[in-house]
Coordinates of N, CA and C and ligand atoms in Angstrom, one line a residue:
M1 N 0.8 -1.2 0.0 CA 0.0 0.0 0.0 C 0.9 1.3 0.0
S2 N 0.5 2.2 -0.8 CA 1.3 3.5 -0.7 C 0.9 4.2 0.5
T3 N 1.7 5.1 1.0 CA 1.4 5.8 2.3 C 1.1 7.2 2.0
A4 N 0.4 7.8 3.0 CA -0.1 9.2 2.8 C 1.1 10.1 2.7
T5 N 2.2 9.8 3.4 CA 3.3 10.7 3.3 C 4.0 10.7 1.9
S6 N 3.7 9.7 1.1 CA 4.3 9.7 -0.3 C 3.4 10.4 -1.2
H7 N 2.2 10.7 -0.8 CA 1.2 11.4 -1.7 C 1.6 12.9 -1.7
A8 N 1.6 13.4 -2.9 CA 1.9 14.9 -3.1 C 0.7 15.6 -2.4
S9 N 1.1 16.6 -1.6 CA 0.0 17.4 -1.0 C -0.3 18.6 -1.9
S10 N -1.5 18.6 -2.5 CA -1.8 19.8 -3.3 C -3.3 20.0 -3.2
S11 N -3.7 21.2 -3.1 CA -5.1 21.5 -3.0 C -5.7 21.8 -4.4
V12 N -6.8 21.1 -4.6 CA -7.5 21.4 -5.9 C -9.0 21.7 -5.6
L13 N -9.5 22.5 -6.6 CA -11.0 22.8 -6.4 C -11.8 21.9 -7.3
V14 N -12.7 21.2 -6.7 CA -13.6 20.3 -7.5 C -14.9 21.0 -7.7
D15 N -15.3 21.1 -9.0 CA -16.6 21.6 -9.3 C -17.7 20.5 -8.9
A16 N -18.6 20.9 -8.1 CA -19.5 19.9 -7.5 C -20.8 20.7 -7.1
E17 N -21.8 19.9 -6.8 CA -23.0 20.4 -6.1 C -23.1 19.9 -4.7
P18 N -23.6 20.6 -3.8 CA -24.2 21.9 -3.9 C -23.3 23.1 -4.1
Q19 N -22.0 22.9 -3.9 CA -21.0 24.0 -4.2 C -19.6 23.4 -4.4
P20 N -18.7 24.1 -5.1 CA -17.4 23.6 -5.3 C -16.7 23.2 -4.0
L21 N -15.8 22.2 -4.0 CA -15.2 21.8 -2.8 C -13.7 21.7 -3.0
A22 N -12.9 22.4 -2.1 CA -11.4 22.3 -2.2 C -11.0 21.1 -1.4
I23 N -10.2 20.2 -2.1 CA -9.6 19.0 -1.4 C -8.1 19.0 -1.5
D24 N -7.5 18.5 -0.5 CA -6.1 18.2 -0.5 C -5.9 16.8 -1.1
V25 N -5.3 16.7 -2.3 CA -5.2 15.4 -3.0 C -4.5 14.3 -2.1
G26 N -3.5 14.7 -1.4 CA -2.8 13.8 -0.5 C -3.6 13.3 0.7
R27 N -4.8 13.9 0.9 CA -5.6 13.5 2.0 C -7.0 13.0 1.5
T28 N -6.9 12.6 0.2 CA -8.2 12.1 -0.4 C -8.0 10.7 -0.9
A29 N -9.0 9.8 -0.8 CA -8.9 8.5 -1.3 C -10.0 8.3 -2.3
L30 N -9.7 7.5 -3.3 CA -10.8 7.1 -4.3 C -11.3 5.7 -3.8
V31 N -12.6 5.6 -3.5 CA -13.1 4.4 -3.0 C -14.1 3.8 -4.1
I32 N -13.8 2.7 -4.7 CA -14.6 2.1 -5.7 C -15.3 1.0 -5.1
I33 N -16.6 1.1 -5.1 CA -17.5 0.1 -4.4 C -18.0 -1.0 -5.3
D34 N -17.6 -2.2 -5.0 CA -18.2 -3.5 -5.5 C -18.4 -3.6 -7.0
M35 N -17.3 -3.2 -7.7 CA -17.4 -3.4 -9.2 C -17.1 -4.8 -9.5
Q36 N -17.9 -5.7 -9.0 CA -17.6 -7.1 -9.1 C -18.4 -7.8 -10.2
R37 N -17.9 -8.9 -10.7 CA -18.6 -9.7 -11.7 C -20.0 -10.1 -11.2
D38 N -20.1 -10.4 -9.9 CA -21.4 -10.9 -9.4 C -22.5 -9.8 -9.5
F39 N -22.1 -8.5 -9.6 CA -23.1 -7.5 -9.8 C -23.3 -7.1 -11.3
L40 N -22.2 -7.2 -12.0 CA -22.2 -6.6 -13.4 C -22.4 -7.7 -14.5
E41 N -22.2 -8.9 -14.2 CA -22.2 -9.9 -15.3 C -23.4 -10.9 -15.1
P42 N -23.9 -11.4 -16.2 CA -25.0 -12.4 -16.1 C -24.5 -13.6 -15.3
G43 N -25.5 -14.2 -14.5 CA -25.2 -15.4 -13.7 C -24.8 -15.1 -12.3
G44 N -24.6 -13.8 -12.0 CA -24.1 -13.4 -10.6 C -25.3 -13.0 -9.7
F45 N -24.9 -12.5 -8.6 CA -25.9 -12.1 -7.5 C -26.9 -11.2 -8.0
G46 N -26.5 -10.1 -8.8 CA -27.4 -9.1 -9.3 C -28.5 -9.7 -10.1
E47 N -28.1 -10.6 -11.0 CA -29.1 -11.2 -11.9 C -30.0 -12.2 -11.1
T48 N -29.4 -12.9 -10.1 CA -30.3 -13.8 -9.4 C -31.4 -13.1 -8.7
L49 N -31.2 -11.8 -8.4 CA -32.2 -11.0 -7.7 C -33.2 -10.5 -8.7
G50 N -33.1 -10.8 -10.0 CA -34.1 -10.4 -11.0 C -33.7 -9.1 -11.7
N51 N -32.5 -8.7 -11.6 CA -32.1 -7.4 -12.2 C -31.5 -7.5 -13.6
K52 N -31.6 -6.4 -14.3 CA -31.0 -6.3 -15.6 C -29.6 -5.8 -15.4
V53 N -28.6 -6.7 -15.4 CA -27.3 -6.3 -15.0 C -26.6 -5.3 -16.0
S54 N -27.0 -5.3 -17.2 CA -26.3 -4.5 -18.2 C -26.4 -3.0 -17.9
L55 N -27.4 -2.7 -17.0 CA -27.6 -1.3 -16.6 C -26.4 -0.7 -15.9
L56 N -25.6 -1.6 -15.3 CA -24.5 -1.2 -14.5 C -23.2 -0.9 -15.4
D57 N -23.2 -1.3 -16.6 CA -22.1 -1.1 -17.5 C -21.7 0.4 -17.7
A58 N -22.7 1.2 -17.6 CA -22.5 2.7 -17.9 C -21.5 3.3 -17.0
A59 N -21.3 2.7 -15.8 CA -20.3 3.3 -14.8 C -18.9 2.9 -15.1
V60 N -18.7 1.8 -15.9 CA -17.3 1.3 -16.0 C -16.3 2.3 -16.7
K61 N -16.7 2.8 -17.8 CA -15.8 3.7 -18.5 C -15.4 5.0 -17.7
P62 N -16.5 5.7 -17.2 CA -16.1 6.8 -16.3 C -15.3 6.5 -15.1
I63 N -15.5 5.3 -14.5 CA -14.7 4.9 -13.4 C -13.2 4.7 -13.9
A64 N -13.1 4.0 -15.0 CA -11.7 3.8 -15.6 C -11.0 5.1 -15.8
A65 N -11.7 6.1 -16.3 CA -11.0 7.4 -16.5 C -10.6 8.1 -15.2
L66 N -11.5 8.0 -14.2 CA -11.2 8.6 -12.9 C -10.0 7.8 -12.2
L67 N -10.1 6.5 -12.3 CA -9.1 5.6 -11.7 C -7.7 6.0 -12.3
E68 N -7.6 6.2 -13.6 CA -6.4 6.5 -14.3 C -5.8 7.8 -13.7
A69 N -6.8 8.8 -13.6 CA -6.3 10.1 -13.1 C -5.9 10.1 -11.7
A70 N -6.6 9.3 -10.9 CA -6.2 9.1 -9.5 C -4.9 8.4 -9.3
R71 N -4.7 7.4 -10.1 CA -3.4 6.7 -10.1 C -2.2 7.6 -10.5
K72 N -2.5 8.5 -11.5 CA -1.4 9.4 -11.9 C -1.0 10.4 -10.8
V73 N -1.9 10.8 -10.0 CA -1.6 11.8 -8.9 C -1.2 11.1 -7.7
G74 N -1.2 9.7 -7.7 CA -0.7 9.0 -6.5 C -1.7 8.9 -5.4
M75 N -3.0 9.1 -5.7 CA -4.0 9.1 -4.7 C -4.2 7.7 -4.1
L76 N -4.6 7.6 -2.9 CA -4.9 6.3 -2.3 C -6.1 5.7 -2.9
I77 N -6.0 4.5 -3.4 CA -7.1 3.8 -4.1 C -7.6 2.7 -3.3
V78 N -8.9 2.6 -3.1 CA -9.5 1.5 -2.3 C -10.6 0.9 -3.2
H79 N -10.5 -0.5 -3.3 CA -11.5 -1.2 -4.0 C -12.3 -2.0 -3.0
T80 N -13.6 -2.1 -3.0 CA -14.3 -2.9 -2.1 C -15.0 -4.1 -2.9
R81 N -15.2 -5.2 -2.1 CA -15.9 -6.3 -2.7 C -16.9 -6.8 -1.6
E82 N -18.2 -6.9 -2.0 CA -19.1 -7.4 -1.1 C -19.1 -9.0 -1.2
G83 N -19.1 -9.7 -0.1 CA -19.1 -11.1 -0.2 C -18.9 -11.7 1.2
H84 N -18.9 -13.1 1.2 CA -18.8 -13.8 2.5 C -17.8 -14.9 2.5
R85 N -17.4 -15.3 3.7 CA -16.5 -16.4 3.8 C -17.1 -17.7 3.3
P86 N -16.2 -18.6 2.7 CA -16.8 -19.8 2.2 C -17.7 -20.6 3.1
D87 N -17.4 -20.5 4.4 CA -18.3 -21.3 5.4 C -19.5 -20.4 5.8
M88 N -19.6 -19.2 5.2 CA -20.7 -18.3 5.4 C -21.0 -18.0 6.9
S89 N -20.0 -18.1 7.7 CA -20.2 -17.8 9.1 C -20.4 -16.3 9.4
D90 N -20.0 -15.5 8.4 CA -20.3 -14.0 8.5 C -21.5 -13.5 7.7
A91 N -22.3 -14.5 7.2 CA -23.5 -14.1 6.5 C -24.7 -14.2 7.3
P92 N -25.4 -13.1 7.6 CA -26.6 -13.2 8.4 C -27.7 -14.0 7.8
K93 N -28.3 -14.8 8.6 CA -29.4 -15.7 8.0 C -30.5 -14.8 7.3
A94 N -30.7 -13.6 7.9 CA -31.7 -12.7 7.3 C -31.3 -12.2 5.9
K95 N -30.0 -12.2 5.7 CA -29.5 -11.7 4.3 C -29.6 -12.9 3.4
V96 N -29.2 -14.1 3.9 CA -29.1 -15.2 3.0 C -30.5 -15.7 2.5
E97 N -31.4 -15.7 3.5 CA -32.7 -16.4 3.2 C -33.7 -15.5 2.4
R98 N -33.2 -15.0 1.3 CA -34.1 -14.2 0.4 C -34.0 -14.8 -1.0
G99 N -35.1 -14.8 -1.7 CA -35.2 -15.3 -3.0 C -35.2 -16.8 -3.1
E100 N -35.2 -17.3 -4.3 CA -35.2 -18.8 -4.6 C -34.0 -19.5 -3.9
P101 N -34.2 -20.6 -3.2 CA -33.1 -21.2 -2.5 C -31.9 -21.6 -3.4
H102 N -32.1 -22.0 -4.7 CA -31.0 -22.4 -5.5 C -30.3 -21.1 -6.1
L103 N -30.8 -19.9 -5.8 CA -30.2 -18.7 -6.4 C -29.6 -17.8 -5.2
R104 N -29.6 -18.3 -4.0 CA -29.2 -17.5 -2.9 C -27.7 -17.4 -2.8
I105 N -27.3 -16.5 -1.9 CA -25.8 -16.3 -1.6 C -25.3 -17.7 -1.1
G106 N -24.2 -18.1 -1.7 CA -23.6 -19.4 -1.4 C -24.0 -20.5 -2.4
A107 N -25.1 -20.3 -3.1 CA -25.5 -21.3 -4.1 C -24.5 -21.3 -5.3
K108 N -24.4 -22.4 -6.0 CA -23.5 -22.6 -7.1 C -24.1 -21.9 -8.4
G109 N -23.4 -21.0 -8.9 CA -23.8 -20.4 -10.2 C -22.8 -20.5 -11.3
P110 N -23.0 -19.9 -12.4 CA -22.0 -20.1 -13.5 C -20.6 -19.5 -13.2
M111 N -20.6 -18.5 -12.3 CA -19.3 -17.9 -11.9 C -18.9 -18.4 -10.5
G112 N -19.3 -19.6 -10.1 CA -18.9 -20.1 -8.8 C -20.0 -19.8 -7.8
R113 N -19.7 -20.0 -6.5 CA -20.7 -19.8 -5.5 C -21.0 -18.3 -5.4
I114 N -22.3 -18.0 -5.4 CA -22.7 -16.6 -5.4 C -22.3 -15.8 -4.2
L115 N -21.6 -14.7 -4.5 CA -21.1 -13.7 -3.5 C -20.2 -14.3 -2.4
I116 N -19.4 -15.3 -2.8 CA -18.5 -16.0 -1.9 C -17.1 -15.6 -2.3
R117 N -16.3 -15.2 -1.3 CA -14.9 -14.8 -1.5 C -14.1 -15.9 -2.1
G118 N -13.3 -15.5 -3.1 CA -12.4 -16.5 -3.8 C -13.1 -17.1 -5.1
E119 N -14.4 -16.9 -5.2 CA -15.1 -17.4 -6.4 C -14.9 -16.4 -7.6
A120 N -15.0 -16.8 -8.8 CA -14.8 -16.0 -9.9 C -15.8 -14.8 -9.9
G121 N -17.0 -15.0 -9.5 CA -18.0 -13.9 -9.5 C -17.8 -12.8 -8.5
H122 N -17.0 -13.2 -7.5 CA -16.7 -12.2 -6.4 C -15.6 -11.2 -6.8
D123 N -14.9 -11.6 -7.9 CA -13.8 -10.7 -8.3 C -14.2 -9.5 -9.0
I124 N -13.3 -8.5 -9.1 CA -13.6 -7.2 -9.7 C -13.5 -7.4 -11.2
V125 N -14.3 -6.6 -12.0 CA -14.3 -6.8 -13.4 C -13.0 -6.4 -14.0
P126 N -12.5 -7.1 -15.1 CA -11.2 -6.9 -15.6 C -10.8 -5.4 -15.9
K127 N -11.8 -4.6 -16.4 CA -11.4 -3.3 -16.8 C -11.0 -2.4 -15.6
L128 N -11.4 -2.8 -14.4 CA -11.2 -1.9 -13.3 C -10.3 -2.7 -12.3
Y129 N -9.6 -3.7 -12.8 CA -8.8 -4.6 -11.8 C -7.8 -3.8 -11.0
P130 N -7.8 -4.1 -9.7 CA -6.8 -3.4 -8.8 C -5.4 -3.7 -9.2
K131 N -4.5 -2.7 -9.0 CA -3.1 -2.8 -9.3 C -2.4 -3.2 -7.9
D132 N -1.3 -3.8 -8.0 CA -0.5 -4.1 -6.8 C -0.4 -2.9 -5.9
G133 N -0.6 -3.0 -4.7 CA -0.4 -1.9 -3.8 C -1.7 -1.1 -3.5
E134 N -2.8 -1.4 -4.3 CA -4.0 -0.7 -4.0 C -4.8 -1.5 -2.9
V135 N -5.6 -0.8 -2.1 CA -6.2 -1.5 -1.0 C -7.5 -2.2 -1.5
I136 N -7.6 -3.4 -1.0 CA -8.9 -4.2 -1.3 C -9.6 -4.5 0.0
I137 N -10.8 -4.1 0.1 CA -11.6 -4.3 1.3 C -12.7 -5.3 1.1
D138 N -12.6 -6.4 1.7 CA -13.7 -7.4 1.6 C -14.7 -7.1 2.7
K139 N -15.9 -6.8 2.3 CA -17.0 -6.4 3.3 C -18.2 -7.4 3.2
P140 N -18.7 -7.7 4.4 CA -19.8 -8.6 4.4 C -21.1 -7.9 4.3
G141 N -21.1 -6.6 4.5 CA -22.3 -5.8 4.5 C -22.4 -4.9 3.3
K142 N -23.3 -4.0 3.4 CA -23.5 -3.0 2.3 C -22.5 -1.8 2.5
G143 N -22.3 -1.4 3.7 CA -21.4 -0.3 4.0 C -20.0 -0.8 4.0
A144 N -19.0 0.0 3.5 CA -17.6 -0.4 3.5 C -16.9 -0.3 4.8
F145 N -17.6 0.4 5.8 CA -16.9 0.5 7.1 C -17.4 -0.6 8.1
Y146 N -18.5 -1.2 7.8 CA -19.1 -2.2 8.7 C -18.2 -3.5 8.6
A147 N -17.7 -3.9 9.8 CA -17.0 -5.2 9.9 C -15.7 -5.3 9.0
T148 N -15.1 -4.1 8.8 CA -13.9 -4.1 8.0 C -12.8 -3.2 8.7
D149 N -11.6 -3.2 8.1 CA -10.6 -2.3 8.7 C -10.4 -1.0 7.9
L150 N -11.4 -0.6 7.1 CA -11.3 0.6 6.2 C -11.1 1.8 7.1
G151 N -11.8 2.0 8.2 CA -11.7 3.1 9.0 C -10.3 3.3 9.5
A152 N -9.7 2.2 10.0 CA -8.3 2.2 10.5 C -7.3 2.6 9.4
I153 N -7.5 2.0 8.2 CA -6.6 2.3 7.1 C -6.7 3.8 6.7
L154 N -7.9 4.3 6.6 CA -8.0 5.8 6.2 C -7.4 6.7 7.3
Q155 N -7.6 6.3 8.6 CA -7.0 7.1 9.7 C -5.5 7.1 9.6
H156 N -4.9 5.9 9.4 CA -3.5 5.8 9.4 C -2.9 6.5 8.2
Q157 N -3.7 6.6 7.1 CA -3.2 7.3 5.9 C -3.6 8.8 5.9
H158 N -4.1 9.3 7.0 CA -4.5 10.7 7.2 C -5.5 11.2 6.2
I159 N -6.4 10.3 5.8 CA -7.4 10.7 4.8 C -8.5 11.5 5.4
E160 N -8.9 12.6 4.7 CA -10.0 13.4 5.2 C -11.2 13.4 4.2
N161 N -10.9 13.2 2.9 CA -11.9 13.3 1.8 C -12.0 11.9 1.1
L162 N -13.2 11.6 0.7 CA -13.4 10.4 -0.1 C -14.1 10.7 -1.4
I163 N -13.6 10.1 -2.5 CA -14.4 10.1 -3.7 C -15.0 8.7 -3.8
V164 N -16.3 8.6 -3.7 CA -16.9 7.3 -3.6 C -17.8 7.1 -4.8
C165 N -17.5 5.9 -5.5 CA -18.3 5.6 -6.7 C -18.5 4.1 -6.7
G166 N -19.2 3.6 -7.8 CA -19.4 2.2 -7.9 C -20.8 1.8 -8.0
V167 N -21.1 0.6 -7.5 CA -22.5 0.1 -7.6 C -22.9 -0.6 -6.3
T168 N -24.2 -0.5 -6.0 CA -25.2 0.3 -6.7 C -25.4 1.6 -6.0
T169 N -25.8 2.6 -6.7 CA -25.9 4.0 -6.1 C -26.6 4.0 -4.8
E170 N -27.8 3.4 -4.8 CA -28.7 3.6 -3.6 C -28.4 2.6 -2.5
V171 N -27.6 1.5 -2.9 CA -27.4 0.5 -1.8 C -26.0 0.7 -1.3
C172 N -25.0 0.1 -1.9 CA -23.7 0.1 -1.2 C -22.9 1.4 -1.3
V173 N -23.1 2.2 -2.4 CA -22.5 3.5 -2.5 C -23.1 4.4 -1.4
H174 N -24.5 4.4 -1.3 CA -25.2 5.3 -0.4 C -24.8 4.9 1.0
T175 N -24.9 3.6 1.3 CA -24.6 3.2 2.7 C -23.2 3.6 3.1
T176 N -22.2 3.4 2.2 CA -20.8 3.8 2.5 C -20.7 5.3 2.7
V177 N -21.4 6.1 1.9 CA -21.3 7.6 2.0 C -21.9 8.0 3.3
R178 N -23.0 7.4 3.7 CA -23.6 7.7 5.0 C -22.7 7.4 6.2
E179 N -22.1 6.2 6.1 CA -21.2 5.8 7.2 C -20.0 6.8 7.2
A180 N -19.5 7.1 6.1 CA -18.3 8.0 6.0 C -18.6 9.4 6.5
N181 N -19.8 9.9 6.1 CA -20.2 11.2 6.5 C -20.3 11.3 8.0
D182 N -20.9 10.2 8.6 CA -21.0 10.2 10.1 C -19.6 10.1 10.8
R183 N -18.7 9.6 10.1 CA -17.3 9.5 10.6 C -16.5 10.8 10.4
G184 N -17.0 11.8 9.7 CA -16.4 13.0 9.5 C -15.6 13.2 8.2
F185 N -15.8 12.2 7.3 CA -15.2 12.4 6.0 C -16.0 13.2 5.1
K186 N -15.4 14.1 4.2 CA -16.1 14.8 3.2 C -16.2 13.8 2.0
C187 N -17.4 13.6 1.5 CA -17.5 12.6 0.4 C -18.0 13.3 -0.9
I188 N -17.2 13.0 -2.0 CA -17.7 13.5 -3.3 C -18.1 12.3 -4.1
V189 N -19.3 12.3 -4.7 CA -19.8 11.2 -5.4 C -19.9 11.6 -6.9
P190 N -19.1 11.1 -7.8 CA -19.2 11.3 -9.2 C -20.4 10.5 -9.8
G191 N -21.4 11.2 -10.1 CA -22.7 10.5 -10.5 C -22.5 9.5 -11.6
D192 N -21.7 9.9 -12.7 CA -21.6 9.0 -13.8 C -20.8 7.8 -13.5
C193 N -20.1 7.8 -12.4 CA -19.3 6.6 -12.0 C -20.1 5.7 -11.0
C194 N -21.4 6.0 -10.9 CA -22.2 5.1 -10.1 C -23.3 4.6 -11.0
A195 N -23.9 3.5 -10.7 CA -25.1 3.0 -11.4 C -25.9 2.1 -10.6
S196 N -27.2 1.9 -11.0 CA -28.2 1.2 -10.3 C -29.0 0.3 -11.3
Y197 N -29.6 -0.8 -10.8 CA -30.5 -1.5 -11.6 C -31.8 -0.8 -11.8
F198 N -32.0 0.3 -11.0 CA -33.2 1.1 -11.0 C -32.8 2.6 -11.3
P199 N -32.8 3.0 -12.6 CA -32.4 4.4 -12.9 C -33.0 5.5 -12.0
E200 N -34.2 5.3 -11.7 CA -34.9 6.3 -10.8 C -34.3 6.4 -9.4
F201 N -33.8 5.2 -8.9 CA -33.2 5.2 -7.6 C -31.8 5.9 -7.7
H202 N -31.1 5.7 -8.8 CA -29.8 6.3 -9.1 C -30.0 7.8 -9.0
E203 N -31.0 8.3 -9.8 CA -31.2 9.8 -9.8 C -31.5 10.3 -8.5
V204 N -32.5 9.7 -7.8 CA -32.9 10.2 -6.5 C -31.8 10.0 -5.4
G205 N -31.0 8.9 -5.6 CA -29.9 8.7 -4.6 C -28.9 9.8 -4.7
L206 N -28.6 10.3 -5.9 CA -27.6 11.4 -6.0 C -28.2 12.7 -5.5
R207 N -29.5 12.9 -5.8 CA -30.1 14.1 -5.3 C -30.2 14.1 -3.8
M208 N -30.4 13.0 -3.2 CA -30.4 12.9 -1.7 C -29.1 13.3 -1.1
I209 N -28.0 12.9 -1.7 CA -26.6 13.2 -1.2 C -26.4 14.7 -1.1
K210 N -26.8 15.4 -2.2 CA -26.4 16.9 -2.3 C -27.5 17.8 -1.8
A211 N -28.7 17.2 -1.4 CA -29.8 18.1 -1.0 C -29.4 18.7 0.4
Q212 N -30.2 19.7 0.8 CA -30.1 20.3 2.1 C -28.6 20.8 2.4
G213 N -28.0 21.4 1.4 CA -26.7 21.9 1.6 C -25.6 20.9 1.5
G214 N -26.0 19.7 1.0 CA -25.0 18.6 1.0 C -25.1 17.8 2.3
I215 N -26.3 17.2 2.5 CA -26.5 16.6 3.8 C -25.6 15.3 4.0
F216 N -25.3 14.6 2.9 CA -24.4 13.5 3.0 C -23.0 13.8 2.3
G217 N -23.0 14.8 1.4 CA -21.8 15.1 0.7 C -22.0 15.9 -0.6
W218 N -21.1 15.7 -1.5 CA -21.1 16.5 -2.7 C -21.3 15.6 -3.9
V219 N -21.9 16.1 -5.0 CA -22.0 15.3 -6.2 C -21.3 16.0 -7.3
S220 N -20.5 15.2 -8.1 CA -19.8 15.8 -9.2 C -19.9 14.7 -10.3
D221 N -18.9 14.7 -11.3 CA -18.8 13.7 -12.3 C -17.4 13.5 -12.7
S222 N -17.2 12.4 -13.5 CA -15.8 12.0 -13.8 C -15.1 13.1 -14.6
T223 N -15.8 13.8 -15.5 CA -15.1 14.9 -16.3 C -14.6 16.0 -15.4
R224 N -15.4 16.4 -14.5 CA -15.0 17.5 -13.6 C -13.9 17.1 -12.6
L225 N -14.0 15.8 -12.1 CA -13.0 15.4 -11.2 C -11.6 15.1 -11.9
V226 N -11.7 14.6 -13.1 CA -10.4 14.3 -13.9 C -9.8 15.7 -14.2
K227 N -10.6 16.7 -14.5 CA -10.1 18.0 -14.8 C -9.4 18.6 -13.6
A228 N -10.0 18.5 -12.4 CA -9.5 19.0 -11.2 C -8.2 18.3 -10.8
L229 N -8.1 17.0 -11.1 CA -6.9 16.2 -10.7 C -5.7 16.4 -11.7
S230 N -6.1 16.9 -12.9 CA -5.0 17.1 -13.8 C -4.6 18.5 -14.0
Ligands
LIG1 C1 -26.3 -4.7 -3.5 C2 -24.3 -3.4 -3.7 N1 -27.0 -4.0 -4.4 N2 -23.0 -3.5 -3.9 N3 -25.0 -4.5 -3.3 O1 -26.8 -5.7 -3.0 O2 -24.9 -2.3 -3.9

């Protein structure tokens, strides 16, 4: 993992709503939520829940552009993966017992056992694959702080701001932004780097973040963020 002390400290102004935000790049992390095959590809968890997974493809290209810009400036990069231990001891019964039994978490699908660590479907899509040294957080819940060491890592790296993106907007992205906001992080959410199986939830999810003076954070997009970083 790269360390905060190795990150160049420079303040940039990010165009965002409800207002522009100045961030110190060296104290900012890019957090990419759950860009896993299980959510984006046919045969995974997303599809077993009855969703049209191709709707999530829209976020891949903008995230790739942002990831490239963040890597160039040496920003701390965090990738998260939602999933469970193979023995499923960390999977709450209430979460597992939903939907058809042969399509539930832990069941065998075309990409291996659904939402289980180490299986092909649990891995991150090739276009956004983590590079050596980037942080990977395996999370059993929707929020990236719940039952993980993300908080400790961000604290040790002196991170104050998060750029949070990924899938899905109203579930794991939103939960993570809310957790981060309560922990004192300023969160910027690039809208085009997020996606949902429900376009209306995506739209409203973004509006909820920036409403009321930015009650959960700021909303921007990949173009404005890449411009600010370069
Ligand atoms: C869901 C997620 N939607 N990553 N997970 O179950 O948003």
